[in-house]
PDB file of C-alpha atoms and ligand atoms in Angstrom:
ATOM      1  CA  MET A   1      66.640  74.025-102.024  1.00 65.00           C
ATOM      2  CA  GLN A   2      68.634  70.982-101.460  1.00 87.00           C
ATOM      3  CA  ALA A   3      72.626  71.320-102.083  1.00 91.00           C
ATOM      4  CA  GLU A   4      72.056  69.004-104.722  1.00 93.00           C
ATOM      5  CA  PHE A   5      69.508  71.788-106.524  1.00 96.00           C
ATOM      6  CA  TRP A   6      72.656  73.641-106.416  1.00 97.00           C
ATOM      7  CA  LEU A   7      74.926  71.608-108.209  1.00 97.00           C
ATOM      8  CA  ARG A   8      72.791  69.755-110.789  1.00 97.00           C
ATOM      9  CA  LYS A   9      72.430  73.848-112.036  1.00 97.00           C
ATOM     10  CA  TRP A  10      76.063  74.442-111.938  1.00 97.00           C
ATOM     11  CA  GLU A  11      76.639  70.673-113.527  1.00 97.00           C
ATOM     12  CA  LEU A  12      73.957  72.174-116.384  1.00 97.00           C
ATOM     13  CA  GLY A  13      75.263  75.585-116.242  1.00 96.00           C
ATOM     14  CA  GLU A  14      71.836  76.777-115.711  1.00 94.00           C
ATOM     15  CA  THR A  15      73.297  79.990-113.585  1.00 94.00           C
ATOM     16  CA  GLY A  16      70.620  82.545-114.550  1.00 88.00           C
ATOM     17  CA  PHE A  17      71.685  84.416-111.135  1.00 92.00           C
ATOM     18  CA  HIS A  18      75.175  84.751-111.910  1.00 92.00           C
ATOM     19  CA  GLN A  19      76.188  88.101-112.860  1.00 92.00           C
ATOM     20  CA  GLU A  20      78.599  89.522-115.058  1.00 92.00           C
ATOM     21  CA  SER A  21      78.523  93.391-113.285  1.00 95.00           C
ATOM     22  CA  VAL A  22      79.111  93.917-110.566  1.00 97.00           C
ATOM     23  CA  ASN A  23      76.011  94.430-107.979  1.00 96.00           C
ATOM     24  CA  GLU A  24      75.123  98.115-108.233  1.00 95.00           C
ATOM     25  CA  SER A  25      73.477  97.651-104.226  1.00 96.00           C
ATOM     26  CA  LEU A  26      77.449  96.578-103.283  1.00 98.00           C
ATOM     27  CA  GLN A  27      79.022  99.577-105.065  1.00 98.00           C
ATOM     28  CA  ASP A  28      76.679 102.507-103.655  1.00 97.00           C
ATOM     29  CA  TRP A  29      76.124 101.159-100.527  1.00 98.00           C
ATOM     30  CA  TRP A  30      79.495  99.558 -99.367  1.00 98.00           C
ATOM     31  CA  PRO A  31      81.786 102.421 -97.923  1.00 96.00           C
ATOM     32  CA  SER A  32      78.572 103.048 -96.170  1.00 96.00           C
ATOM     33  CA  ILE A  33      79.183  99.818 -94.652  1.00 96.00           C
ATOM     34  CA  HIS A  34      82.529 100.819 -93.077  1.00 95.00           C
ATOM     35  CA  ALA A  35      83.795  97.158 -92.936  1.00 96.00           C
ATOM     36  CA  PRO A  36      86.892  97.495 -91.580  1.00 96.00           C
ATOM     37  CA  ALA A  37      89.643  98.330 -94.144  1.00 95.00           C
ATOM     38  CA  GLY A  38      91.917  95.828 -95.442  1.00 96.00           C
ATOM     39  CA  GLY A  39      89.527  92.671 -92.662  1.00 97.00           C
ATOM     40  CA  ALA A  40      88.182  89.676 -94.386  1.00 98.00           C
ATOM     41  CA  VAL A  41      84.418  89.505 -95.988  1.00 98.00           C
ATOM     42  CA  PHE A  42      82.185  86.730 -96.026  1.00 98.00           C
ATOM     43  CA  VAL A  43      80.465  85.875 -99.149  1.00 98.00           C
ATOM     44  CA  PRO A  44      77.864  83.059 -98.611  1.00 98.00           C
ATOM     45  CA  LEU A  45      76.571  80.790-100.836  1.00 98.00           C
ATOM     46  CA  CYS A  46      79.366  82.876-102.969  1.00 98.00           C
ATOM     47  CA  GLY A  47      79.228  81.342-106.613  1.00 98.00           C
ATOM     48  CA  LYS A  48      81.649  82.706-108.249  1.00 98.00           C
ATOM     49  CA  SER A  49      79.717  86.231-107.883  1.00 98.00           C
ATOM     50  CA  MET A  50      82.236  89.062-109.511  1.00 97.00           C
ATOM     51  CA  ASP A  51      81.259  90.798-106.241  1.00 98.00           C
ATOM     52  CA  MET A  52      84.445  89.284-104.425  1.00 98.00           C
ATOM     53  CA  ARG A  53      86.667  90.273-107.140  1.00 98.00           C
ATOM     54  CA  TRP A  54      85.354  93.684-106.844  1.00 98.00           C
ATOM     55  CA  LEU A  55      86.021  93.417-103.156  1.00 98.00           C
ATOM     56  CA  ALA A  56      89.074  92.741-103.095  1.00 98.00           C
ATOM     57  CA  ASP A  57      89.498  95.542-105.202  1.00 98.00           C
ATOM     58  CA  GLN A  58      88.077  97.495-102.424  1.00 97.00           C
ATOM     59  CA  GLY A  59      91.242  95.883-100.384  1.00 97.00           C
ATOM     60  CA  GLN A  60      89.321  93.464 -98.240  1.00 98.00           C
ATOM     61  CA  LYS A  61      90.085  90.065 -98.392  1.00 98.00           C
ATOM     62  CA  VAL A  62      87.449  88.067 -99.027  1.00 98.00           C
ATOM     63  CA  VAL A  63      86.065  83.845 -97.597  1.00 98.00           C
ATOM     64  CA  GLY A  64      83.636  82.696 -99.570  1.00 98.00           C
ATOM     65  CA  ILE A  65      81.314  79.196 -99.292  1.00 98.00           C
ATOM     66  CA  GLU A  66      80.530  77.933-102.321  1.00 98.00           C
ATOM     67  CA  VAL A  67      79.345  74.102-102.912  1.00 98.00           C
ATOM     68  CA  SER A  68      80.179  74.074-106.049  1.00 98.00           C
ATOM     69  CA  PRO A  69      83.412  72.584-107.386  1.00 98.00           C
ATOM     70  CA  VAL A  70      82.179  73.866-110.925  1.00 98.00           C
ATOM     71  CA  ALA A  71      81.772  77.403-109.747  1.00 98.00           C
ATOM     72  CA  CYS A  72      84.726  77.305-108.170  1.00 98.00           C
ATOM     73  CA  ARG A  73      86.859  76.370-110.583  1.00 98.00           C
ATOM     74  CA  GLU A  74      85.435  78.912-112.892  1.00 98.00           C
ATOM     75  CA  PHE A  75      85.848  81.554-110.243  1.00 98.00           C
ATOM     76  CA  PHE A  76      88.993  81.192-110.476  1.00 98.00           C
ATOM     77  CA  ASP A  77      89.673  80.381-113.758  1.00 98.00           C
ATOM     78  CA  GLU A  78      87.727  83.443-114.503  1.00 97.00           C
ATOM     79  CA  LEU A  79      90.605  85.712-113.035  1.00 97.00           C
ATOM     80  CA  GLN A  80      93.383  83.645-114.519  1.00 97.00           C
ATOM     81  CA  LEU A  81      94.508  82.593-110.882  1.00 98.00           C
ATOM     82  CA  LYS A  82      96.339  79.229-109.831  1.00 98.00           C
ATOM     83  CA  PRO A  83      94.409  77.841-106.569  1.00 98.00           C
ATOM     84  CA  ASP A  84      96.015  76.318-103.891  1.00 98.00           C
ATOM     85  CA  ILE A  85      94.102  73.666-102.818  1.00 97.00           C
ATOM     86  CA  GLU A  86      94.492  71.926 -99.552  1.00 95.00           C
ATOM     87  CA  GLU A  87      91.697  69.492 -98.778  1.00 93.00           C
ATOM     88  CA  GLY A  88      90.517  68.606 -95.000  1.00 84.00           C
ATOM     89  CA  GLY A  89      87.441  68.635 -93.061  1.00 89.00           C
ATOM     90  CA  ALA A  90      84.325  69.226 -93.628  1.00 94.00           C
ATOM     91  CA  PHE A  91      85.723  71.726 -96.967  1.00 98.00           C
ATOM     92  CA  ARG A  92      88.167  72.269 -99.941  1.00 98.00           C
ATOM     93  CA  ARG A  93      89.668  75.065 -99.659  1.00 98.00           C
ATOM     94  CA  TYR A  94      90.605  77.138-103.177  1.00 98.00           C
ATOM     95  CA  VAL A  95      93.545  79.702-101.425  1.00 98.00           C
ATOM     96  CA  ALA A  96      95.168  82.606-104.011  1.00 98.00           C
ATOM     97  CA  GLY A  97      95.202  85.748-103.127  1.00 97.00           C
ATOM     98  CA  PRO A  98      92.888  88.176-101.515  1.00 98.00           C
ATOM     99  CA  PHE A  99      90.753  85.017-102.411  1.00 98.00           C
ATOM    100  CA  ARG A 100      89.872  81.849-100.052  1.00 98.00           C
ATOM    101  CA  ILE A 101      86.834  79.866-101.071  1.00 98.00           C
ATOM    102  CA  LEU A 102      85.637  76.967 -99.395  1.00 98.00           C
ATOM    103  CA  GLN A 103      83.502  74.257-101.307  1.00 98.00           C
ATOM    104  CA  GLY A 104      81.808  72.209 -99.104  1.00 98.00           C
ATOM    105  CA  ASP A 105      78.248  72.905 -97.036  1.00 97.00           C
ATOM    106  CA  TYR A 106      77.827  75.976 -95.585  1.00 98.00           C
ATOM    107  CA  PHE A 107      75.634  74.180 -92.533  1.00 97.00           C
ATOM    108  CA  ALA A 108      79.008  72.538 -91.682  1.00 97.00           C
ATOM    109  CA  ALA A 109      80.977  75.258 -91.339  1.00 98.00           C
ATOM    110  CA  GLY A 110      82.072  76.694 -88.033  1.00 97.00           C
ATOM    111  CA  PRO A 111      84.063  79.576 -87.225  1.00 97.00           C
ATOM    112  CA  ALA A 112      87.076  78.295 -86.933  1.00 96.00           C
ATOM    113  CA  ASP A 113      86.678  77.498 -91.273  1.00 97.00           C
ATOM    114  CA  LEU A 114      86.547  81.270 -91.311  1.00 97.00           C
ATOM    115  CA  GLY A 115      89.118  82.126 -89.758  1.00 96.00           C
ATOM    116  CA  PRO A 116      88.573  86.326 -88.722  1.00 97.00           C
ATOM    117  CA  VAL A 117      85.944  88.197 -90.261  1.00 98.00           C
ATOM    118  CA  SER A 118      84.621  91.178 -89.557  1.00 97.00           C
ATOM    119  CA  GLY A 119      82.299  91.848 -92.889  1.00 98.00           C
ATOM    120  CA  PHE A 120      80.569  90.078 -94.732  1.00 98.00           C
ATOM    121  CA  TYR A 121      78.251  89.807 -98.275  1.00 98.00           C
ATOM    122  CA  ASP A 122      74.775  87.701 -98.645  1.00 98.00           C
ATOM    123  CA  ARG A 123      73.533  88.447-102.045  1.00 98.00           C
ATOM    124  CA  ALA A 124      71.282  85.790-103.865  1.00 97.00           C
ATOM    125  CA  ALA A 125      72.271  83.758-100.923  1.00 98.00           C
ATOM    126  CA  LEU A 126      69.816  84.494 -98.350  1.00 98.00           C
ATOM    127  CA  VAL A 127      66.716  84.664-101.016  1.00 98.00           C
ATOM    128  CA  ALA A 128      67.774  81.057-102.749  1.00 97.00           C
ATOM    129  CA  MET A 129      66.834  79.605 -98.949  1.00 97.00           C
ATOM    130  CA  PRO A 130      62.922  78.578 -99.558  1.00 96.00           C
ATOM    131  CA  PRO A 131      61.662  79.774 -96.236  1.00 96.00           C
ATOM    132  CA  GLU A 132      60.915  76.651 -94.511  1.00 96.00           C
ATOM    133  CA  MET A 133      65.462  76.824 -94.880  1.00 97.00           C
ATOM    134  CA  GLN A 134      65.961  80.373 -93.564  1.00 98.00           C
ATOM    135  CA  PRO A 135      65.756  80.300 -89.808  1.00 98.00           C
ATOM    136  CA  ASP A 136      68.343  78.270 -90.104  1.00 98.00           C
ATOM    137  CA  TYR A 137      70.483  79.754 -93.037  1.00 98.00           C
ATOM    138  CA  VAL A 138      70.107  82.693 -90.484  1.00 98.00           C
ATOM    139  CA  GLN A 139      71.191  81.451 -87.627  1.00 97.00           C
ATOM    140  CA  GLN A 140      74.556  79.635 -89.308  1.00 98.00           C
ATOM    141  CA  LEU A 141      75.251  82.994 -90.155  1.00 98.00           C
ATOM    142  CA  VAL A 142      74.776  84.997 -87.320  1.00 97.00           C
ATOM    143  CA  ASP A 143      76.240  82.178 -85.245  1.00 97.00           C
ATOM    144  CA  LEU A 144      79.841  82.373 -87.893  1.00 98.00           C
ATOM    145  CA  LEU A 145      79.993  86.268 -87.278  1.00 98.00           C
ATOM    146  CA  PRO A 146      81.974  87.742 -84.503  1.00 97.00           C
ATOM    147  CA  THR A 147      80.172  90.583 -82.290  1.00 97.00           C
ATOM    148  CA  GLY A 148      80.194  93.948 -84.309  1.00 97.00           C
ATOM    149  CA  ALA A 149      80.583  92.335 -87.910  1.00 98.00           C
ATOM    150  CA  VAL A 150      78.840  94.636 -89.798  1.00 98.00           C
ATOM    151  CA  GLY A 151      77.408  93.876 -93.756  1.00 98.00           C
ATOM    152  CA  LEU A 152      74.706  94.311 -96.457  1.00 98.00           C
ATOM    153  CA  ILE A 153      72.193  91.689 -97.459  1.00 98.00           C
ATOM    154  CA  ASN A 154      70.636  92.027-100.486  1.00 98.00           C
ATOM    155  CA  CYS A 155      66.765  91.378-101.040  1.00 98.00           C
ATOM    156  CA  LEU A 156      64.400  90.256-103.092  1.00 96.00           C
ATOM    157  CA  GLU A 157      60.636  91.307-102.803  1.00 96.00           C
ATOM    158  CA  TYR A 158      58.115  90.801-105.961  1.00 94.00           C
ATOM    159  CA  PRO A 159      54.157  89.972-105.064  1.00 92.00           C
ATOM    160  CA  PRO A 160      55.216  85.601-104.091  1.00 90.00           C
ATOM    161  CA  GLU A 161      51.951  84.507-106.037  1.00 89.00           C
ATOM    162  CA  LEU A 162      53.774  85.812-109.332  1.00 88.00           C
ATOM    163  CA  MET A 163      56.491  83.230-108.650  1.00 89.00           C
ATOM    164  CA  ASP A 164      57.560  79.297-107.291  1.00 88.00           C
ATOM    165  CA  GLY A 165      61.145  80.299-106.379  1.00 91.00           C
ATOM    166  CA  PRO A 166      64.020  80.662-106.198  1.00 94.00           C
ATOM    167  CA  PRO A 167      64.256  83.176-105.230  1.00 95.00           C
ATOM    168  CA  PHE A 168      62.529  83.859-102.558  1.00 96.00           C
ATOM    169  CA  SER A 169      60.692  87.231-102.205  1.00 97.00           C
ATOM    170  CA  ILE A 170      61.262  88.692 -98.206  1.00 97.00           C
ATOM    171  CA  ARG A 171      60.179  91.662 -96.810  1.00 97.00           C
ATOM    172  CA  GLU A 172      61.932  93.744 -94.806  1.00 98.00           C
ATOM    173  CA  ALA A 173      59.525  93.045 -91.608  1.00 98.00           C
ATOM    174  CA  GLY A 174      60.634  88.948 -92.324  1.00 98.00           C
ATOM    175  CA  LEU A 175      64.147  89.882 -92.660  1.00 98.00           C
ATOM    176  CA  ARG A 176      64.290  92.046 -89.472  1.00 98.00           C
ATOM    177  CA  LYS A 177      61.960  88.762 -88.152  1.00 98.00           C
ATOM    178  CA  LEU A 178      64.243  86.177 -89.285  1.00 98.00           C
ATOM    179  CA  LEU A 179      67.673  88.391 -87.917  1.00 97.00           C
ATOM    180  CA  GLY A 180      65.870  88.519 -84.442  1.00 94.00           C
ATOM    181  CA  PRO A 181      67.133  91.164 -82.030  1.00 93.00           C
ATOM    182  CA  ARG A 182      71.064  90.404 -81.875  1.00 91.00           C
ATOM    183  CA  CYS A 183      70.855  92.635 -85.507  1.00 97.00           C
ATOM    184  CA  HIS A 184      70.934  96.011 -86.168  1.00 97.00           C
ATOM    185  CA  VAL A 185      68.867  96.794 -89.399  1.00 98.00           C
ATOM    186  CA  THR A 186      68.908  99.450 -91.621  1.00 97.00           C
ATOM    187  CA  LEU A 187      67.075  99.473 -94.689  1.00 98.00           C
ATOM    188  CA  LEU A 188      69.288 101.580 -97.688  1.00 98.00           C
ATOM    189  CA  SER A 189      67.575 101.397-100.898  1.00 97.00           C
ATOM    190  CA  ALA A 190      64.725  99.515-102.917  1.00 96.00           C
ATOM    191  CA  ARG A 191      65.755  99.650-106.611  1.00 94.00           C
ATOM    192  CA  GLU A 192      63.379  98.857-109.330  1.00 93.00           C
ATOM    193  CA  ILE A 193      64.704  95.204-111.445  1.00 89.00           C
ATOM    194  CA  ASN A 194      63.997  94.683-115.074  1.00 87.00           C
ATOM    195  CA  THR A 195      63.199  91.287-115.228  1.00 87.00           C
ATOM    196  CA  GLU A 196      62.540  91.691-119.674  1.00 87.00           C
ATOM    197  CA  GLY A 197      64.239  89.368-121.077  1.00 85.00           C
ATOM    198  CA  THR A 198      65.439  87.132-118.537  1.00 85.00           C
ATOM    199  CA  ASN A 199      64.882  83.968-116.565  1.00 83.00           C
ATOM    200  CA  LEU A 200      62.082  85.671-113.881  1.00 86.00           C
ATOM    201  CA  GLU A 201      60.263  87.023-116.341  1.00 87.00           C
ATOM    202  CA  ARG A 202      59.788  83.293-118.375  1.00 86.00           C
ATOM    203  CA  LYS A 203      59.005  82.123-114.423  1.00 85.00           C
ATOM    204  CA  GLY A 204      56.446  84.825-114.712  1.00 85.00           C
ATOM    205  CA  LEU A 205      57.356  87.621-112.778  1.00 88.00           C
ATOM    206  CA  VAL A 206      56.951  91.155-114.359  1.00 83.00           C
ATOM    207  CA  GLY A 207      58.704  93.444-112.037  1.00 83.00           C
ATOM    208  CA  LEU A 208      60.497  93.168-108.752  1.00 91.00           C
ATOM    209  CA  ALA A 209      62.072  95.189-107.082  1.00 95.00           C
ATOM    210  CA  GLU A 210      66.369  94.119-104.949  1.00 96.00           C
ATOM    211  CA  THR A 211      65.876  96.151-101.567  1.00 98.00           C
ATOM    212  CA  ALA A 212      70.360  96.822 -99.639  1.00 98.00           C
ATOM    213  CA  TYR A 213      70.265  96.103 -95.573  1.00 98.00           C
ATOM    214  CA  ARG A 214      73.389  97.232 -93.522  1.00 98.00           C
ATOM    215  CA  VAL A 215      73.498  94.883 -90.671  1.00 98.00           C
ATOM    216  CA  ARG A 216      75.620  94.785 -87.814  1.00 98.00           C
ATOM    217  CA  VAL A 217      75.517  91.675 -85.176  1.00 97.00           C
ATOM    218  CA  GLY A 218      75.519  93.004 -82.503  1.00 93.00           C
ATOM    219  CA  ASP A 219      76.092  91.204 -78.455  1.00 83.00           C
TER     220      ASP A 219
HETATM  221  C1  SAM B 301      71.677  81.847-106.267  1.00 74.88           C
HETATM  222  S1  SAM B 301      73.276  81.823-106.289  1.00 74.88           S
HETATM  223  C2  SAM B 301      73.491  83.056-105.466  1.00 74.88           C
HETATM  224  C3  SAM B 301      75.415  82.831-105.780  1.00 74.88           C
HETATM  225  C4  SAM B 301      76.303  84.062-105.749  1.00 74.88           C
HETATM  226  N1  SAM B 301      76.187  85.155-104.226  1.00 74.88           N
HETATM  227  C5  SAM B 301      76.038  85.437-106.983  1.00 74.88           C
HETATM  228  O1  SAM B 301      75.360  86.262-106.203  1.00 74.88           O
HETATM  229  O2  SAM B 301      76.275  85.309-107.639  1.00 74.88           O
HETATM  230  C6  SAM B 301      73.532  80.459-104.936  1.00 74.88           C
HETATM  231  C7  SAM B 301      74.675  80.112-104.368  1.00 74.88           C
HETATM  232  O3  SAM B 301      74.424  78.906-103.406  1.00 74.88           O
HETATM  233  C8  SAM B 301      75.321  77.859-103.168  1.00 74.88           C
HETATM  234  N2  SAM B 301      75.045  76.728-102.456  1.00 74.88           N
HETATM  235  C9  SAM B 301      73.688  76.207-102.275  1.00 74.88           C
HETATM  236  N3  SAM B 301      72.769  76.068-101.055  1.00 74.88           N
HETATM  237  C10 SAM B 301      74.621  75.529-100.600  1.00 74.88           C
HETATM  238  C11 SAM B 301      75.335  75.411 -99.264  1.00 74.88           C
HETATM  239  N4  SAM B 301      73.942  74.652 -98.072  1.00 74.88           N
HETATM  240  N5  SAM B 301      76.241  75.363 -99.246  1.00 74.88           N
HETATM  241  C12 SAM B 301      76.912  75.919 -99.594  1.00 74.88           C
HETATM  242  N6  SAM B 301      76.743  76.174-100.886  1.00 74.88           N
HETATM  243  C13 SAM B 301      75.067  76.509-101.014  1.00 74.88           C
HETATM  244  C14 SAM B 301      74.904  77.561-104.694  1.00 74.88           C
HETATM  245  O4  SAM B 301      75.902  76.682-105.444  1.00 74.88           O
HETATM  246  C15 SAM B 301      74.919  78.979-106.100  1.00 74.88           C
HETATM  247  O5  SAM B 301      76.215  78.973-106.055  1.00 74.88           O
END
């Protein structure tokens, strides 16, 4: 899934992945992640997710990366915030209140672009990457995060023969292998998701589970 695929999805308004409500696993598990209070949370491939607003409501600062300018604009418009827009380098930066969204390519980012972050949250980001891109995605995530960073990663599990992703199915063993020995991974929950009436059902998926993992980046 190259960036052009996603840019087009946003231009056409084909954003079935976007949730109008805050992700349940985030609400259930974020408090037990123990991300430093008031610290910045990195949200890779953030779209215009309302989960960022929820994180800000918990007192976190939020640093997102998103390739689509449409998503960035809609995020701030829907919150009725007027961001300052800073140009320069690989990113256009939208800044308002606790939010800093870097519009550009995730793979072009370095730790200096993010600034200090102590937590991270991945929903529909790793699973949006096809299997051949997942190792690079995870390597970049670990390279961007400081040692000691803690976060929540949501994955989806379904029989892969039922549907072509995105989203792609990632099971626990696969996630552990991708993250490698530096990351400490704890499975927190596996929640059945009802696909009835959704795009996923139309693509052939009748049942899937959303799994939530606590991940800590070690030395
Ligand atoms: C499935 S959506 C998930 C969005 C968000 N995490 C959510 O929960 O709604 C994946 C997002 O990743 C963005 N994206 C894909 N490739 C990217 C890249 N290389 N750099 C930055 N953003 C990217 C897409 O534009 C899209 O908004």
